Amino acid sequence: MSELDVTASILCIDDEPAVGVILEHTLSRAGHRSVLVSSVEEAMRVVARTPVDLIVADYRMPGLTGLDLLAQLQKEGYRIPVIIMTGYSSIEHAVMSIKSGAIDYLTKPIQAETLEIAVRQALEVVRLRRENETFRREIVKIRGRRTMVGDSETFRRAMEVVGTVAVSRATVLLEGESGTGKELFARAIHDQSPRADEPFITVNCAALPEGLVESALFGHEKGAFTGATVRSAGAFERAHGGTLLLDEISEMRLDLQSKLLRVIQEQEFERVGGHQPIQVDVRLIATTNRDLKAEVNAGRFRDDLYYRLNVVPIRTPPLRDRLEDIPRLVHHFVTGSAELHGGTPPTIAPETLEILQRYPWPGNVRELANAVERAVILCRGEVLQPTDFDQQIRDAAAHPARPAIVPQAGSAEAADAIDYNLDAVERLAIDRALAATGGNRSRAARLLGISERTLRNKLNVPPAVSGA
Ligand SMILES: Nc1ncnc2c1ncn2[C@@H]1O[C@H](COP(=O)(O)OP(=O)(O)O)[C@@H](O)[C@H]1O
Ligand SMILES: [Mg+2]
């Protein structure tokens, strides 16, 4: 039963044969299958045996009443909607039925038309309920994938920067080891931006074959190259109005870097094999797990493109620098895995958390997520034990290469991470934008996604012509 007019299985309960005949006749004319019984006991046997979409039941019957039926269904965990039929003068029965969970009531004598309407409405409610449940499960899944967990100082500061830069159009460079959540950060920037309802498009520069990156970014005209049988829109076009994530930008070929730089400068490009310039409004976010500055120094990355991308840098901290986030992350992944594979999530033994906080997690959060998922699947009891995890993780915990001490804010380790002070971040972004544009304030302002006046204010530069 997925549509309104689809056949439903309806169980009718009435001790008066005459009423039963009317019910059966009306329901079959409306295209439904119906089963008629004359007592609650019989009805309970039917629902135990066959799927029933809806029950139409008399309130007053010699043995158990309609109210008893509602109670029994509830007690045994059935969620079948029930329409109760009551005598014309017994409105209090109708009220009681609704209070006990009936979806609707009908007064006797039953009229074919009112019955049909009540049945149709009840079935629609069931359909919506099911649809709702499906959506809810989907949403839980999607949210789970996007939820960012962590409340270590390091993590919170990075999230604060996300919140600040999200509102602007400024290009963000996310630098961090693989598995530290760069894509998740990028998604969070988009989700918190005024572009949240517009597209979020990702191009992974490392995963695509070299020859395909260009057409993936800019699209191509029909016949542009062998195999280009139709015109295709590239990521820049599809991201129009929204955000384009250039994932693992360090892997982009030098000639494409030049092309990308031109697009960023001019906000327009051509499809491969095309001549028509296409204008787009796209906010760029790039990620890299290599040190991009070092790539520049080694001549593998264009320094002008680097400055263009590095307007607001955010460094995603490795997991070993925020071990205090591990308990929450483990909890998050345990719940997620249990949801995915069904079953109640196991609880987590304190020893388990202890060893997980001693392992250095070279693959960062991604490695932790995989390890936890595996452990949940292998876990035999109700408690997640250290033995549910790989030997390698337990061994490392027994002989930690480095003490499991989290660097304190202000320590040497924290100092080489980005300065998270918001004013400092803003100042840095402005300096970089100015450097990238050779000191051109109007272009720098555009890069930063603010007006030139705002930029002048921030720089404490008086306007060219004073109005006073
Ligand atoms: N703070 C976090 N909270 C919850 N899940 C996270 C977090 N950081 C990363 N993950 C998860 O870890 C995996 C790797 O994240 P991803 O963004 O792909 O990392 P990267 O792009 O840096 O390699 C993903 O499944 C992601 O959902
Ligand atoms: Mg990634």
PDB file of C-alpha atoms in Angstrom, residues 225-345:
ATOM      1  CA  PHE A 225      37.764  14.717 -27.523  1.00  0.00           C
ATOM      2  CA  THR A 226      37.268  11.060 -28.312  1.00  0.00           C
ATOM      3  CA  GLY A 227      34.389   9.823 -26.224  1.00  0.00           C
ATOM      4  CA  ALA A 228      32.843  13.266 -25.720  1.00  0.00           C
ATOM      5  CA  THR A 229      29.567  12.312 -27.347  1.00  0.00           C
ATOM      6  CA  VAL A 230      27.458  14.837 -25.489  1.00  0.00           C
ATOM      7  CA  ARG A 231      28.076  18.277 -24.089  1.00  0.00           C
ATOM      8  CA  SER A 232      28.656  18.066 -20.362  1.00  0.00           C
ATOM      9  CA  ALA A 233      28.640  20.621 -17.588  1.00  0.00           C
ATOM     10  CA  GLY A 234      31.683  20.690 -15.354  1.00  0.00           C
ATOM     11  CA  ALA A 235      31.921  21.138 -11.609  1.00  0.00           C
ATOM     12  CA  PHE A 236      32.271  24.917 -11.857  1.00  0.00           C
ATOM     13  CA  GLU A 237      28.998  25.160 -13.723  1.00  0.00           C
ATOM     14  CA  ARG A 238      27.179  22.770 -11.453  1.00  0.00           C
ATOM     15  CA  ALA A 239      28.451  24.593  -8.368  1.00  0.00           C
ATOM     16  CA  HIS A 240      27.111  27.936  -9.615  1.00  0.00           C
ATOM     17  CA  GLY A 241      25.710  29.863  -6.660  1.00  0.00           C
ATOM     18  CA  GLY A 242      27.157  27.315  -4.269  1.00  0.00           C
ATOM     19  CA  THR A 243      30.486  25.872  -3.187  1.00  0.00           C
ATOM     20  CA  LEU A 244      33.114  23.925  -5.098  1.00  0.00           C
ATOM     21  CA  LEU A 245      35.457  21.726  -3.111  1.00  0.00           C
ATOM     22  CA  LEU A 246      38.759  21.015  -4.821  1.00  0.00           C
ATOM     23  CA  ASP A 247      39.853  17.987  -2.872  1.00  0.00           C
ATOM     24  CA  GLU A 248      43.577  17.180  -2.729  1.00  0.00           C
ATOM     25  CA  ILE A 249      44.517  20.182  -4.800  1.00  0.00           C
ATOM     26  CA  SER A 250      48.255  19.444  -4.499  1.00  0.00           C
ATOM     27  CA  GLU A 251      47.761  16.639  -7.023  1.00  0.00           C
ATOM     28  CA  MET A 252      46.638  18.986  -9.767  1.00  0.00           C
ATOM     29  CA  ARG A 253      48.847  19.194 -12.870  1.00  0.00           C
ATOM     30  CA  LEU A 254      50.756  22.466 -13.367  1.00  0.00           C
ATOM     31  CA  ASP A 255      49.004  23.370 -16.633  1.00  0.00           C
ATOM     32  CA  LEU A 256      45.625  22.938 -14.953  1.00  0.00           C
ATOM     33  CA  GLN A 257      46.808  25.037 -12.043  1.00  0.00           C
ATOM     34  CA  SER A 258      47.338  27.904 -14.499  1.00  0.00           C
ATOM     35  CA  LYS A 259      43.897  27.424 -15.924  1.00  0.00           C
ATOM     36  CA  LEU A 260      42.352  27.330 -12.457  1.00  0.00           C
ATOM     37  CA  LEU A 261      44.176  30.512 -11.530  1.00  0.00           C
ATOM     38  CA  ARG A 262      42.692  32.269 -14.552  1.00  0.00           C
ATOM     39  CA  VAL A 263      39.210  31.113 -13.607  1.00  0.00           C
ATOM     40  CA  ILE A 264      39.641  32.413 -10.087  1.00  0.00           C
ATOM     41  CA  GLN A 265      40.903  35.765 -11.339  1.00  0.00           C
ATOM     42  CA  GLU A 266      38.309  36.252 -14.013  1.00  0.00           C
ATOM     43  CA  GLN A 267      35.379  34.309 -12.586  1.00  0.00           C
ATOM     44  CA  GLU A 268      34.802  32.860 -16.027  1.00  0.00           C
ATOM     45  CA  PHE A 269      36.015  29.957 -18.127  1.00  0.00           C
ATOM     46  CA  GLU A 270      35.312  27.937 -21.244  1.00  0.00           C
ATOM     47  CA  ARG A 271      34.285  24.323 -21.555  1.00  0.00           C
ATOM     48  CA  VAL A 272      36.915  22.033 -23.039  1.00  0.00           C
ATOM     49  CA  GLY A 273      36.566  22.411 -26.812  1.00  0.00           C
ATOM     50  CA  GLY A 274      34.368  25.473 -26.377  1.00  0.00           C
ATOM     51  CA  HIS A 275      34.826  29.173 -27.023  1.00  0.00           C
ATOM     52  CA  GLN A 276      31.871  30.606 -25.205  1.00  0.00           C
ATOM     53  CA  PRO A 277      32.969  32.131 -21.895  1.00  0.00           C
ATOM     54  CA  ILE A 278      30.815  30.966 -18.993  1.00  0.00           C
ATOM     55  CA  GLN A 279      30.442  33.140 -15.932  1.00  0.00           C
ATOM     56  CA  VAL A 280      29.923  31.571 -12.556  1.00  0.00           C
ATOM     57  CA  ASP A 281      29.606  32.570  -8.947  1.00  0.00           C
ATOM     58  CA  VAL A 282      31.379  29.872  -7.005  1.00  0.00           C
ATOM     59  CA  ARG A 283      32.895  29.796  -3.560  1.00  0.00           C
ATOM     60  CA  LEU A 284      36.059  27.729  -3.513  1.00  0.00           C
ATOM     61  CA  ILE A 285      37.379  25.469  -0.799  1.00  0.00           C
ATOM     62  CA  ALA A 286      40.539  23.454  -1.361  1.00  0.00           C
ATOM     63  CA  THR A 287      42.048  20.676   0.704  1.00  0.00           C
ATOM     64  CA  THR A 288      45.512  19.227   0.819  1.00  0.00           C
ATOM     65  CA  ASN A 289      47.230  16.619   2.928  1.00  0.00           C
ATOM     66  CA  ARG A 290      50.615  17.733   1.704  1.00  0.00           C
ATOM     67  CA  ASP A 291      52.305  20.868   2.947  1.00  0.00           C
ATOM     68  CA  LEU A 292      51.302  23.084   0.036  1.00  0.00           C
ATOM     69  CA  LYS A 293      53.918  25.731   0.820  1.00  0.00           C
ATOM     70  CA  ALA A 294      56.575  23.030   0.565  1.00  0.00           C
ATOM     71  CA  GLU A 295      55.099  21.981  -2.778  1.00  0.00           C
ATOM     72  CA  VAL A 296      55.445  25.587  -3.899  1.00  0.00           C
ATOM     73  CA  ASN A 297      59.064  25.676  -2.782  1.00  0.00           C
ATOM     74  CA  ALA A 298      59.720  22.436  -4.638  1.00  0.00           C
ATOM     75  CA  GLY A 299      58.270  23.946  -7.810  1.00  0.00           C
ATOM     76  CA  ARG A 300      55.349  21.564  -7.950  1.00  0.00           C
ATOM     77  CA  PHE A 301      52.681  24.106  -7.129  1.00  0.00           C
ATOM     78  CA  ARG A 302      52.235  27.603  -8.517  1.00  0.00           C
ATOM     79  CA  ASP A 303      52.889  30.175  -5.844  1.00  0.00           C
ATOM     80  CA  ASP A 304      50.330  32.642  -7.255  1.00  0.00           C
ATOM     81  CA  LEU A 305      47.636  29.971  -7.085  1.00  0.00           C
ATOM     82  CA  TYR A 306      48.790  29.081  -3.589  1.00  0.00           C
ATOM     83  CA  TYR A 307      48.190  32.637  -2.391  1.00  0.00           C
ATOM     84  CA  ARG A 308      44.819  32.722  -4.094  1.00  0.00           C
ATOM     85  CA  LEU A 309      43.718  29.575  -2.333  1.00  0.00           C
ATOM     86  CA  ASN A 310      45.340  30.269   0.977  1.00  0.00           C
ATOM     87  CA  VAL A 311      43.165  33.274   1.830  1.00  0.00           C
ATOM     88  CA  VAL A 312      41.857  31.637   4.990  1.00  0.00           C
ATOM     89  CA  PRO A 313      43.940  28.652   6.066  1.00  0.00           C
ATOM     90  CA  ILE A 314      42.470  26.138   8.458  1.00  0.00           C
ATOM     91  CA  ARG A 315      44.597  23.316   9.768  1.00  0.00           C
ATOM     92  CA  THR A 316      42.668  20.200  10.733  1.00  0.00           C
ATOM     93  CA  PRO A 317      44.462  18.781  13.760  1.00  0.00           C
ATOM     94  CA  PRO A 318      45.637  15.158  13.748  1.00  0.00           C
ATOM     95  CA  LEU A 319      43.764  12.889  16.141  1.00  0.00           C
ATOM     96  CA  ARG A 320      46.885  12.157  18.222  1.00  0.00           C
ATOM     97  CA  ASP A 321      46.934  15.842  19.197  1.00  0.00           C
ATOM     98  CA  ARG A 322      43.416  15.707  20.579  1.00  0.00           C
ATOM     99  CA  LEU A 323      43.134  12.318  22.227  1.00  0.00           C
ATOM    100  CA  GLU A 324      40.512  13.710  24.575  1.00  0.00           C
ATOM    101  CA  ASP A 325      38.083  13.680  21.631  1.00  0.00           C
ATOM    102  CA  ILE A 326      38.377   9.904  21.322  1.00  0.00           C
ATOM    103  CA  PRO A 327      35.679   8.858  23.825  1.00  0.00           C
ATOM    104  CA  ARG A 328      33.046  10.992  22.117  1.00  0.00           C
ATOM    105  CA  LEU A 329      34.142   9.899  18.664  1.00  0.00           C
ATOM    106  CA  VAL A 330      34.057   6.237  19.673  1.00  0.00           C
ATOM    107  CA  HIS A 331      30.604   6.686  21.110  1.00  0.00           C
ATOM    108  CA  HIS A 332      29.477   8.427  17.912  1.00  0.00           C
ATOM    109  CA  PHE A 333      30.810   5.667  15.678  1.00  0.00           C
ATOM    110  CA  VAL A 334      29.469   2.866  17.899  1.00  0.00           C
ATOM    111  CA  THR A 335      25.974   4.349  17.707  1.00  0.00           C
ATOM    112  CA  GLY A 336      26.335   4.896  13.973  1.00  0.00           C
ATOM    113  CA  SER A 337      27.495   1.339  13.279  1.00  0.00           C
ATOM    114  CA  ALA A 338      24.759  -0.181  15.389  1.00  0.00           C
ATOM    115  CA  GLU A 339      22.194   1.910  13.528  1.00  0.00           C
ATOM    116  CA  LEU A 340      23.598   0.822  10.200  1.00  0.00           C
ATOM    117  CA  HIS A 341      23.794  -2.873  10.988  1.00  0.00           C
ATOM    118  CA  GLY A 342      20.802  -3.023  13.287  1.00  0.00           C
ATOM    119  CA  GLY A 343      20.848  -4.076  16.926  1.00  0.00           C
ATOM    120  CA  THR A 344      21.444  -2.182  20.127  1.00  0.00           C
ATOM    121  CA  PRO A 345      24.794  -0.421  20.381  1.00  0.00           C
TER     122      PRO A 345
END
